[in-house]
Amino acid sequence: REREREREREREFIMIFTFSCNLKMQFMLLFSRQGKLRLQKWYVPLSDKEKKKITRELVQTVLARKPKMCSFLEWRDLKIVYKRYASLYFCCAIEDQDNELITLEIIHRYVELLDKYFGSVCELDIIFNFEKAYFILDEFLLGGEAQETSKKNVLKAIEQADLLQEVSNHILWQCSKNLSDLLGNHIATPQ
Amino acid sequence: MPAPIRLRELIRTIRTARTQAEEREMIQKEFIVEFGTNAIHSLSEYNHFYSSMIQPVKSDLNHSTQYVQGLALCTLGCMGSSEMCRDLAGEVEKLLKTSNSYLRKKAALCAVHVIRKVPELMEMFLPATKNLLSEKNHGEILHTSVVLLTEMCERSPDMLSHFRKLVPQLVRILKNLIMSGYSPEHDVSGISDPFLQVRILRLLRILGKGDDDSSEAMNDILAQVATNTETSKNVGNAILYETVLTIMDIKSESGLRVLAINILGRFLLNNDKNIRYVALTSLLKTVQTDHNAVQRHRSTIVDCLKDLDVSIKRRAMELSFALVNGNNIRGMMKELLYFLDSCDPDFKADCASGIFLAAEKYAPSKRWHIDTIMRVLTTAGSYVRDDSVPNLIQLITNSVEMHAYTVQRLYKALLDDISQQPLVQVASWCIGEYGDLLVSGQCEEEEPIQVSEDEVLDVLEGLLVSNLSTPVTRGYSLTAIMKLSTRFSSMNRIKKVVSIYGSSIDVELQQRAVEYNALFKKYDHMRPALLERMPIMEKTATNGPAEIVQTNGETDSTILDTKHLPSITQPASQVGQCNYHICFCFAGIPPMTAYNKNGLKIEFTFERANPNPNIAVITIHATNSTEADMTEFVFQAAVPKQQLRMRVKLTYTHKGSPVQDLAEVNNFPPQSWQ
């Protein structure tokens, strides 16, 4: 009975612990020094209005930080981890129990993936190829957690998805070409 | 990954189409579904098409192409609603058992999301976790498996007990990671798969917490990681950080704990401000449990008060307050006062409160204490919290030998600056209370100043008219002026001021002035007693000053409404409406004798108030059993906030001579205050 009671107490403690401990990235934002949002990935359900509000406030807060300050700040009930690479700010919101230092490594890993894929990535690459940037992010993180810790494997998955895309584009092109040939035979002939 | 085979297969399949129509059909089937998934992917959760998305996502989860399946898992795992999760959990569970590691890892993270959304579904994933950590899956799905196990252990104590048996396996995996050779795929600055290391350390933390056996089983590996991890780059420190968090949370032996705190101590000296930040955060968490170990790093922590980063400063401040004790109070207070001078306005309120608290606990002398209070009030006087004012007043009242010194210093501060309201309020109160000491130049601690009654009244009247003064401050100052009527000789001036404010627009001020006027006109005989020096206030559990209770009810003597007694019945606003009433639940409380001496007997009877039955009305019956009259009878009572008891002061004239008595009424029946 003593053990039962102890377990009960432990359970209580663990239950409380559970509610206060969420190891999760809530969202990731990429924005330029001028405050233009380039990428946004949300891992929590929020309305568009809320997302806009959060984005606006957070971008302002991060841009106001001086270079001497550390990469972490408390914002609402979240911890914000941000890092600047050239003209882009990479900004993640993590929950209270998360390890800020490893989040910096996560950001860095994503930058490396982009770099490898685009070859010396710059902001323009992301502006003009944002779907690819999202795709790379989605192969690296899922629900705010890293799904693959090998750089090689992530890039391989993206490579193959690209190939699939190319093939499908080619086939569609083929189809539409055939279709227009067909149509051309009927329409082009003058009456 | 088997993907290339599927892709080739797909292309081959399409090429087998004999007609264009067939070709088109195949493409439509394969790719429109994919595009459909992509479209779904960009919709937000609050889109009302959600329920109609379930079918497409469901079929995608069963698609022949793993990329489509992957997309579906991604969609579900990032923003699936509870409804979607409920419907599709079965598909996810199936995919968790597939041999395709590409899908399996996505399914694991998807399962994590499902569990977060619909915790009751956790059980169904249990069978699939059976072999998640087994050796043949090493590398590919370990990370996501550990994440899934972590989620389950955190949410369910039963799962936690169930998975404790994995500790040896986890220890082994971690050991292999550290000892293994160079693996370029998973390497970050020479460290093998730091992401996995951190997740394993976190899971070990959860499993080891509160469990002796598990904690012991992981002791060695934690020591190994703590001593062997390369610290030149952020990634190594990230692992060390997680290790420290784990050591502090489980039942580690003391040597290991000291090792952890020393790591944090080294972090504090790191050039990288991020590392200093996490060190301070962690030290703050452990300062209560490992106080002595953290004390050793006190000087480094205090240095962090000068850091440029706001978050680091805040943590350093909180930690500094946690480390203050009787031995280091003087040195620490010097640093903290200096910090108060120069810190951002956001910090000042907290810092001031912290200083007051620390001073109260550890002040080496009363003089030092008053000086510290003065320093805070003069440098951060407008940021001090409202509740500090009554607390400080109580403190000052109780430092009897410092009264003359205190009032002098406060008076001088007022001459410099009347903009900081808390300072002005405390100063007004003190001048009202100890103004006689001020003009008679009784200060011993420092050179007494020469000031006349008129000069003092000039200052107080100045507060009344200044735009800088808030209504509350004006109240303090008017009351102070009134109190000086029994301490100063310049009564006419005071009478004039009081009568002027009888027609003030400010209702509070007006009411006070009218009552004080009445004191002068009709109750002048009571005025000295009413306005005399406040007694030492007893500390209550809430650290607040005692309050004057309003006595209701009829008696044969004149009981004055003591609501506006010039004392600390100023807005102690936190208490709300109950300031002047004794609130309690009761049923039929017997009457009691509060006082019985020299022929004067005072009895209390209790009744429910109407309309608020939570308030009791105490009626005081005073009877004189002697032959001579008792005239000019005054009954004053002070009641501490917490317990129901009273300090009572009685004054009356009996047989031509004044009688005064102090008494404590402690014998309230338990029903009256329970």
Tab-separated table of N, CA and C in Angstrom, chain A residues 10-11 13-15 17-18 21-24 41-48 50-51 65 67-74 79 97-102 104-106 109 135 138-139 142-143 145-153 156-157 160-161 163-165 167-168 171-172 174-175 178-179 182, chain B residues 1 3-4 7 10-11 14 20 23-24 27 31 34-35 41 44-46 65 67 71 73-74 77-78 102 105-106 109-110 116-117 140 143-144 147 150 154-155 157-158 160 164 185-188 193-195 198-199 202 206 209-210 234-235 237-238 241-242 273-275 277-278 308-309 311 315:
chain	number	residue	atom	x	y	z
A	10	GLU	N	3.791	9.908	-7.361
A	10	GLU	CA	4.679	10.082	-8.506
A	10	GLU	C	3.868	10.366	-9.754
A	11	ARG	N	2.752	9.641	-9.817
A	11	ARG	CA	1.875	9.805	-10.959
A	11	ARG	C	1.376	11.241	-11.036
A	13	PHE	N	2.732	13.790	-9.850
A	13	PHE	CA	3.837	14.652	-10.235
A	13	PHE	C	4.076	14.556	-11.720
A	14	ILE	N	4.052	13.315	-12.215
A	14	ILE	CA	4.314	13.135	-13.631
A	14	ILE	C	3.217	13.756	-14.456
A	15	MET	N	1.980	13.629	-13.987
A	15	MET	CA	0.880	14.215	-14.738
A	15	MET	C	1.060	15.701	-14.869
A	17	PHE	N	3.798	17.295	-14.657
A	17	PHE	CA	4.966	17.434	-15.506
A	17	PHE	C	4.570	17.340	-16.963
A	18	THR	N	3.700	16.381	-17.256
A	18	THR	CA	3.272	16.189	-18.623
A	18	THR	C	2.639	17.441	-19.184
A	21	CYS	N	5.045	20.229	-19.965
A	21	CYS	CA	6.226	19.954	-20.779
A	21	CYS	C	5.862	19.582	-22.203
A	22	ASN	N	6.051	20.472	-23.092
A	22	ASN	CA	5.767	20.170	-24.489
A	22	ASN	C	7.006	20.406	-25.305
A	23	LEU	N	7.534	19.330	-25.860
A	23	LEU	CA	8.761	19.494	-26.619
A	23	LEU	C	8.389	19.702	-28.061
A	24	LYS	N	8.166	20.886	-28.445
A	24	LYS	CA	7.640	21.033	-29.780
A	24	LYS	C	8.036	22.376	-30.363
A	41	LYS	N	6.155	28.300	-41.768
A	41	LYS	CA	5.693	26.925	-41.544
A	41	LYS	C	5.094	26.860	-40.151
A	42	TRP	N	3.821	26.474	-40.079
A	42	TRP	CA	3.123	26.451	-38.802
A	42	TRP	C	2.862	25.014	-38.367
A	43	TYR	N	3.216	24.698	-37.137
A	43	TYR	CA	2.983	23.349	-36.632
A	43	TYR	C	1.880	23.319	-35.582
A	44	VAL	N	1.198	24.438	-35.439
A	44	VAL	CA	0.051	24.503	-34.539
A	44	VAL	C	-1.109	25.142	-35.297
A	45	PRO	N	-2.338	24.749	-34.974
A	45	PRO	CA	-3.482	25.297	-35.710
A	45	PRO	C	-3.793	26.720	-35.261
A	46	LEU	N	-3.737	27.623	-36.199
A	46	LEU	CA	-4.055	29.018	-35.890
A	46	LEU	C	-4.812	29.609	-37.076
A	47	SER	N	-5.674	30.571	-36.785
A	47	SER	CA	-6.385	31.220	-37.894
A	47	SER	C	-5.417	32.134	-38.637
A	48	ASP	N	-5.816	32.478	-39.843
A	48	ASP	CA	-4.966	33.362	-40.648
A	48	ASP	C	-4.713	34.678	-39.928
A	50	GLU	N	-4.637	35.226	-36.719
A	50	GLU	CA	-3.666	35.036	-35.643
A	50	GLU	C	-2.258	34.924	-36.198
A	51	LYS	N	-2.136	34.188	-37.296
A	51	LYS	CA	-0.815	34.007	-37.898
A	51	LYS	C	-0.233	35.351	-38.304
A	65	ARG	N	16.284	43.642	-32.383
A	65	ARG	CA	17.383	43.121	-31.568
A	65	ARG	C	18.712	43.637	-32.095
A	67	PRO	N	22.871	43.419	-32.584
A	67	PRO	CA	23.770	42.300	-32.908
A	67	PRO	C	24.434	41.664	-31.690
A	68	LYS	N	24.650	42.413	-30.634
A	68	LYS	CA	25.332	41.867	-29.469
A	68	LYS	C	24.454	40.951	-28.634
A	69	MET	N	23.185	40.912	-28.949
A	69	MET	CA	22.278	40.138	-28.103
A	69	MET	C	22.294	38.664	-28.456
A	70	CYS	N	21.852	37.848	-27.542
A	70	CYS	CA	21.889	36.427	-27.801
A	70	CYS	C	20.740	36.010	-28.709
A	71	SER	N	20.809	34.778	-29.179
A	71	SER	CA	19.858	34.305	-30.183
A	71	SER	C	18.528	33.876	-29.615
A	72	PHE	N	18.360	34.065	-28.318
A	72	PHE	CA	17.121	33.581	-27.705
A	72	PHE	C	16.380	34.739	-27.086
A	73	LEU	N	15.073	34.705	-27.191
A	73	LEU	CA	14.306	35.682	-26.444
A	73	LEU	C	12.978	35.080	-26.010
A	74	GLU	N	12.443	35.601	-24.936
A	74	GLU	CA	11.136	35.139	-24.473
A	74	GLU	C	10.092	36.025	-25.109
A	79	LYS	N	9.612	30.382	-26.348
A	79	LYS	CA	11.000	30.783	-26.508
A	79	LYS	C	11.252	30.940	-28.007
A	97	GLN	N	10.357	23.637	-22.539
A	97	GLN	CA	11.349	22.653	-22.126
A	97	GLN	C	12.388	22.356	-23.197
A	98	ASP	N	12.264	22.960	-24.346
A	98	ASP	CA	13.163	22.629	-25.444
A	98	ASP	C	14.578	23.144	-25.232
A	99	ASN	N	15.496	22.503	-25.897
A	99	ASN	CA	16.914	22.830	-25.838
A	99	ASN	C	17.210	23.857	-26.919
A	100	GLU	N	17.468	25.083	-26.493
A	100	GLU	CA	17.670	26.169	-27.460
A	100	GLU	C	18.896	25.943	-28.338
A	101	LEU	N	19.924	25.365	-27.741
A	101	LEU	CA	21.174	25.211	-28.487
A	101	LEU	C	21.014	24.225	-29.635
A	102	ILE	N	20.272	23.157	-29.402
A	102	ILE	CA	20.099	22.183	-30.473
A	102	ILE	C	19.170	22.761	-31.539
A	104	LEU	N	19.287	25.759	-32.583
A	104	LEU	CA	20.209	26.490	-33.451
A	104	LEU	C	20.824	25.545	-34.481
A	105	GLU	N	21.118	24.317	-34.015
A	105	GLU	CA	21.685	23.332	-34.944
A	105	GLU	C	20.663	22.901	-35.972
A	106	ILE	N	19.418	22.821	-35.578
A	106	ILE	CA	18.351	22.472	-36.521
A	106	ILE	C	18.258	23.545	-37.605
A	109	ARG	N	21.161	23.186	-39.883
A	109	ARG	CA	21.029	22.030	-40.773
A	109	ARG	C	20.135	22.381	-41.957
A	135	PHE	N	9.429	22.207	-49.608
A	135	PHE	CA	9.558	20.767	-49.783
A	135	PHE	C	10.751	20.242	-48.997
A	138	ASP	N	9.945	20.150	-45.434
A	138	ASP	CA	9.034	19.058	-45.100
A	138	ASP	C	9.696	17.695	-45.133
A	139	GLU	N	10.813	17.603	-45.821
A	139	GLU	CA	11.557	16.343	-45.772
A	139	GLU	C	12.484	16.297	-44.560
A	142	LEU	N	9.006	17.235	-39.544
A	142	LEU	CA	7.607	16.845	-39.653
A	142	LEU	C	6.964	17.116	-38.288
A	143	GLY	N	5.926	17.912	-38.277
A	143	GLY	CA	5.271	18.232	-37.007
A	143	GLY	C	6.209	18.934	-36.042
A	145	GLU	N	9.380	18.267	-35.571
A	145	GLU	CA	10.497	17.418	-35.137
A	145	GLU	C	11.320	16.967	-36.343
A	146	ALA	N	12.601	16.742	-36.144
A	146	ALA	CA	13.441	16.255	-37.237
A	146	ALA	C	13.067	14.824	-37.553
A	147	GLN	N	12.810	14.550	-38.856
A	147	GLN	CA	12.461	13.180	-39.225
A	147	GLN	C	13.678	12.442	-39.743
A	148	GLU	N	14.683	13.180	-40.159
A	148	GLU	CA	15.869	12.548	-40.733
A	148	GLU	C	17.079	13.358	-40.317
A	149	THR	N	18.020	12.676	-39.646
A	149	THR	CA	19.183	13.426	-39.164
A	149	THR	C	20.383	13.299	-40.088
A	150	SER	N	20.210	12.550	-41.182
A	150	SER	CA	21.292	12.434	-42.148
A	150	SER	C	21.061	13.426	-43.273
A	151	LYS	N	22.022	14.281	-43.500
A	151	LYS	CA	21.917	15.278	-44.562
A	151	LYS	C	21.729	14.580	-45.902
A	152	LYS	N	22.514	13.541	-46.094
A	152	LYS	CA	22.505	12.820	-47.370
A	152	LYS	C	21.119	12.289	-47.690
A	153	ASN	N	20.475	11.677	-46.690
A	153	ASN	CA	19.168	11.067	-46.934
A	153	ASN	C	18.099	12.086	-47.283
A	156	LYS	N	18.692	13.139	-50.816
A	156	LYS	CA	18.337	12.047	-51.732
A	156	LYS	C	16.833	12.028	-51.958
A	157	ALA	N	16.082	12.153	-50.885
A	157	ALA	CA	14.620	12.125	-50.986
A	157	ALA	C	14.133	13.270	-51.869
A	160	GLN	N	14.893	12.637	-55.582
A	160	GLN	CA	13.964	11.705	-56.209
A	160	GLN	C	12.598	12.312	-56.415
A	161	ALA	N	12.191	13.147	-55.497
A	161	ALA	CA	10.917	13.832	-55.669
A	161	ALA	C	11.002	14.781	-56.866
A	163	LEU	N	12.856	14.338	-59.471
A	163	LEU	CA	12.842	13.489	-60.652
A	163	LEU	C	11.406	13.113	-61.000
A	164	LEU	N	10.670	12.747	-59.999
A	164	LEU	CA	9.265	12.403	-60.171
A	164	LEU	C	8.514	13.577	-60.777
A	165	GLN	N	8.809	14.736	-60.267
A	165	GLN	CA	8.164	15.959	-60.731
A	165	GLN	C	8.490	16.186	-62.203
A	167	VAL	N	9.494	14.004	-64.414
A	167	VAL	CA	8.848	12.971	-65.233
A	167	VAL	C	7.388	13.322	-65.444
A	168	SER	N	6.730	13.682	-64.375
A	168	SER	CA	5.305	13.976	-64.497
A	168	SER	C	5.092	15.205	-65.385
A	171	ILE	N	5.559	14.081	-68.947
A	171	ILE	CA	4.423	13.290	-69.430
A	171	ILE	C	3.226	14.199	-69.689
A	172	LEU	N	2.990	15.126	-68.826
A	172	LEU	CA	1.882	16.049	-69.022
A	172	LEU	C	2.104	16.879	-70.295
A	174	GLN	N	3.845	15.970	-72.820
A	174	GLN	CA	3.585	15.019	-73.902
A	174	GLN	C	2.090	14.941	-74.189
A	175	CYS	N	1.324	14.758	-73.131
A	175	CYS	CA	-0.132	14.623	-73.262
A	175	CYS	C	-0.726	15.847	-73.906
A	178	ASN	N	0.122	16.021	-77.540
A	178	ASN	CA	-0.726	15.109	-78.317
A	178	ASN	C	-2.107	15.708	-78.501
A	179	LEU	N	-2.619	16.259	-77.401
A	179	LEU	CA	-3.956	16.838	-77.415
A	179	LEU	C	-4.022	18.002	-78.407
A	182	LEU	N	-3.973	16.858	-81.877
A	182	LEU	CA	-5.313	16.387	-82.235
A	182	LEU	C	-6.213	17.552	-82.600
B	1	MET	N	16.991	3.333	-49.956
B	1	MET	CA	15.565	3.544	-50.076
B	1	MET	C	15.071	2.886	-51.348
B	3	ALA	N	12.794	3.729	-53.261
B	3	ALA	CA	12.098	4.686	-54.122
B	3	ALA	C	12.390	4.582	-55.615
B	4	PRO	N	13.641	4.488	-55.986
B	4	PRO	CA	13.925	4.459	-57.435
B	4	PRO	C	13.162	3.353	-58.148
B	7	LEU	N	9.742	4.481	-58.781
B	7	LEU	CA	9.681	5.527	-59.792
B	7	LEU	C	9.781	4.911	-61.180
B	10	LEU	N	6.716	3.216	-62.064
B	10	LEU	CA	5.676	4.170	-62.430
B	10	LEU	C	5.830	4.580	-63.886
B	11	ILE	N	7.068	4.913	-64.235
B	11	ILE	CA	7.343	5.349	-65.607
B	11	ILE	C	7.051	4.207	-66.587
B	14	ILE	N	3.353	3.744	-67.045
B	14	ILE	CA	2.744	4.740	-67.909
B	14	ILE	C	3.098	4.472	-69.373
B	20	GLN	N	-3.455	6.879	-75.959
B	20	GLN	CA	-3.247	8.138	-75.229
B	20	GLN	C	-4.284	8.297	-74.135
B	23	GLU	N	-3.131	6.480	-71.252
B	23	GLU	CA	-2.007	7.221	-70.669
B	23	GLU	C	-2.533	8.348	-69.793
B	24	ARG	N	-3.481	9.073	-70.360
B	24	ARG	CA	-4.054	10.197	-69.640
B	24	ARG	C	-4.698	9.742	-68.342
B	27	ILE	N	-2.100	8.958	-65.691
B	27	ILE	CA	-1.500	10.174	-65.124
B	27	ILE	C	-2.472	10.837	-64.157
B	31	PHE	N	-1.298	11.482	-60.503
B	31	PHE	CA	-0.764	12.800	-60.158
B	31	PHE	C	-1.781	13.810	-59.679
B	34	GLU	N	-1.915	13.485	-56.211
B	34	GLU	CA	-0.765	14.121	-55.562
B	34	GLU	C	-0.950	15.619	-55.485
B	35	PHE	N	-1.421	16.196	-56.585
B	35	PHE	CA	-1.628	17.640	-56.566
B	35	PHE	C	-2.694	17.990	-55.545
B	41	HIS	N	-2.408	20.484	-48.426
B	41	HIS	CA	-1.258	20.836	-47.606
B	41	HIS	C	-1.204	22.305	-47.268
B	44	SER	N	-5.423	25.810	-44.226
B	44	SER	CA	-5.270	25.884	-42.782
B	44	SER	C	-6.284	24.985	-42.108
B	45	GLU	N	-6.065	24.738	-40.859
B	45	GLU	CA	-6.914	23.791	-40.151
B	45	GLU	C	-8.350	24.267	-40.023
B	46	TYR	N	-8.565	25.520	-40.081
B	46	TYR	CA	-9.914	26.009	-39.857
B	46	TYR	C	-10.746	26.068	-41.127
B	65	THR	N	2.670	4.967	-54.391
B	65	THR	CA	3.927	5.721	-54.441
B	65	THR	C	4.243	6.261	-53.055
B	67	TYR	N	6.039	8.589	-52.175
B	67	TYR	CA	6.089	10.046	-52.054
B	67	TYR	C	4.725	10.625	-51.753
B	71	LEU	N	3.723	12.501	-48.426
B	71	LEU	CA	3.047	13.800	-48.397
B	71	LEU	C	1.832	13.754	-47.491
B	73	LEU	N	1.284	11.736	-44.991
B	73	LEU	CA	1.715	11.660	-43.596
B	73	LEU	C	2.161	13.025	-43.101
B	74	CYS	N	2.828	13.741	-43.999
B	74	CYS	CA	3.308	15.074	-43.635
B	74	CYS	C	2.141	16.013	-43.346
B	77	GLY	N	0.507	14.956	-40.196
B	77	GLY	CA	1.372	15.158	-39.044
B	77	GLY	C	1.627	16.609	-38.683
B	78	CYS	N	1.427	17.481	-39.651
B	78	CYS	CA	1.669	18.890	-39.359
B	78	CYS	C	0.435	19.594	-38.852
B	102	TYR	N	11.640	4.908	-44.937
B	102	TYR	CA	11.273	6.274	-45.334
B	102	TYR	C	9.891	6.635	-44.789
B	105	LYS	N	9.530	6.389	-40.524
B	105	LYS	CA	9.909	7.521	-39.690
B	105	LYS	C	8.876	8.633	-39.764
B	106	LYS	N	8.287	8.795	-40.950
B	106	LYS	CA	7.240	9.806	-41.057
B	106	LYS	C	6.021	9.384	-40.254
B	109	LEU	N	6.423	10.186	-36.524
B	109	LEU	CA	6.166	11.582	-36.153
B	109	LEU	C	4.693	11.932	-36.324
B	110	CYS	N	4.079	11.284	-37.293
B	110	CYS	CA	2.640	11.487	-37.487
B	110	CYS	C	1.896	10.946	-36.270
B	116	ARG	N	-0.856	13.729	-29.634
B	116	ARG	CA	-1.023	15.057	-29.047
B	116	ARG	C	-2.450	15.546	-29.204
B	117	LYS	N	-3.035	15.206	-30.351
B	117	LYS	CA	-4.394	15.671	-30.617
B	117	LYS	C	-5.432	14.814	-29.918
B	140	GLU	N	18.419	4.694	-39.311
B	140	GLU	CA	17.334	5.216	-40.137
B	140	GLU	C	16.196	5.795	-39.336
B	143	HIS	N	15.910	8.192	-34.552
B	143	HIS	CA	15.555	9.513	-34.048
B	143	HIS	C	14.050	9.647	-33.847
B	144	THR	N	13.297	9.324	-34.891
B	144	THR	CA	11.843	9.483	-34.786
B	144	THR	C	11.244	8.496	-33.777
B	147	VAL	N	11.633	9.982	-30.450
B	147	VAL	CA	10.663	11.071	-30.277
B	147	VAL	C	9.290	10.502	-29.911
B	150	THR	N	9.300	9.126	-26.398
B	150	THR	CA	9.312	10.247	-25.459
B	150	THR	C	7.914	10.803	-25.250
B	154	GLU	N	5.838	10.723	-21.712
B	154	GLU	CA	5.466	11.967	-21.050
B	154	GLU	C	3.995	12.026	-20.744
B	155	ARG	N	3.214	11.416	-21.592
B	155	ARG	CA	1.767	11.575	-21.432
B	155	ARG	C	1.133	10.536	-20.540
B	157	PRO	N	1.836	7.747	-17.317
B	157	PRO	CA	2.686	7.096	-16.317
B	157	PRO	C	2.792	5.599	-16.551
B	158	ASP	N	1.735	5.010	-17.096
B	158	ASP	CA	1.784	3.574	-17.380
B	158	ASP	C	2.782	3.271	-18.475
B	160	LEU	N	5.238	5.077	-19.195
B	160	LEU	CA	6.551	5.378	-18.612
B	160	LEU	C	7.107	4.152	-17.901
B	164	ARG	N	10.434	1.784	-19.160
B	164	ARG	CA	11.663	1.897	-18.351
B	164	ARG	C	12.663	0.826	-18.693
B	185	GLU	N	27.703	11.035	-42.734
B	185	GLU	CA	26.296	11.345	-42.950
B	185	GLU	C	25.657	12.073	-41.787
B	186	HIS	N	26.026	11.606	-40.579
B	186	HIS	CA	25.337	12.119	-39.392
B	186	HIS	C	26.206	13.063	-38.580
B	187	ASP	N	27.327	13.404	-39.157
B	187	ASP	CA	28.307	14.156	-38.389
B	187	ASP	C	28.034	15.650	-38.388
B	188	VAL	N	28.193	16.257	-37.249
B	188	VAL	CA	28.159	17.723	-37.170
B	188	VAL	C	29.395	18.155	-36.385
B	193	ASP	N	25.786	12.402	-34.972
B	193	ASP	CA	24.353	12.572	-34.791
B	193	ASP	C	23.960	13.255	-33.467
B	194	PRO	N	24.286	14.511	-33.337
B	194	PRO	CA	23.957	15.220	-32.093
B	194	PRO	C	22.454	15.293	-31.833
B	195	PHE	N	21.663	15.309	-32.892
B	195	PHE	CA	20.203	15.386	-32.720
B	195	PHE	C	19.718	14.136	-31.993
B	198	VAL	N	20.870	14.115	-28.290
B	198	VAL	CA	20.053	14.990	-27.442
B	198	VAL	C	18.705	14.347	-27.133
B	199	ARG	N	18.089	13.714	-28.153
B	199	ARG	CA	16.783	13.100	-27.918
B	199	ARG	C	16.906	11.916	-26.965
B	202	ARG	N	17.233	13.193	-23.495
B	202	ARG	CA	15.965	13.680	-22.976
B	202	ARG	C	15.066	12.526	-22.545
B	206	ILE	N	13.507	11.488	-18.713
B	206	ILE	CA	12.129	11.175	-18.338
B	206	ILE	C	12.047	9.809	-17.668
B	209	LYS	N	13.809	9.864	-14.026
B	209	LYS	CA	13.285	10.754	-13.004
B	209	LYS	C	12.524	9.985	-11.939
B	210	GLY	N	12.929	10.137	-10.710
B	210	GLY	CA	12.214	9.506	-9.609
B	210	GLY	C	12.439	8.005	-9.511
B	234	ASN	N	29.121	25.048	-30.808
B	234	ASN	CA	27.784	25.078	-30.223
B	234	ASN	C	27.180	23.684	-30.096
B	235	VAL	N	27.447	22.833	-31.083
B	235	VAL	CA	26.808	21.524	-31.095
B	235	VAL	C	27.227	20.686	-29.884
B	237	ASN	N	28.209	21.854	-27.023
B	237	ASN	CA	27.592	22.461	-25.854
B	237	ASN	C	26.104	22.154	-25.766
B	238	ALA	N	25.478	21.973	-26.919
B	238	ALA	CA	24.062	21.609	-26.920
B	238	ALA	C	23.877	20.255	-26.248
B	241	TYR	N	24.577	20.581	-22.532
B	241	TYR	CA	23.431	21.235	-21.907
B	241	TYR	C	22.341	20.211	-21.597
B	242	GLU	N	22.021	19.399	-22.586
B	242	GLU	CA	20.986	18.391	-22.375
B	242	GLU	C	21.426	17.410	-21.292
B	273	LYS	N	27.393	34.288	-25.927
B	273	LYS	CA	26.339	34.723	-25.023
B	273	LYS	C	25.190	33.730	-24.935
B	274	ASN	N	24.963	32.971	-26.015
B	274	ASN	CA	23.913	31.962	-25.975
B	274	ASN	C	24.195	30.926	-24.898
B	275	ILE	N	25.444	30.562	-24.792
B	275	ILE	CA	25.836	29.569	-23.785
B	275	ILE	C	25.657	30.167	-22.392
B	277	TYR	N	23.526	32.372	-21.552
B	277	TYR	CA	22.081	32.428	-21.346
B	277	TYR	C	21.536	31.104	-20.824
B	278	VAL	N	21.904	30.004	-21.477
B	278	VAL	CA	21.341	28.724	-21.022
B	278	VAL	C	21.907	28.338	-19.657
B	308	LEU	N	25.080	43.014	-21.911
B	308	LEU	CA	24.263	43.888	-22.740
B	308	LEU	C	22.912	43.280	-23.078
B	309	ASP	N	22.828	41.963	-22.981
B	309	ASP	CA	21.607	41.302	-23.401
B	309	ASP	C	20.554	41.318	-22.293
B	311	SER	N	17.855	39.487	-21.757
B	311	SER	CA	17.469	38.208	-21.158
B	311	SER	C	18.519	37.719	-20.182
B	315	ARG	N	17.946	37.142	-16.042
B	315	ARG	CA	18.258	35.901	-15.345
B	315	ARG	C	19.299	36.121	-14.272
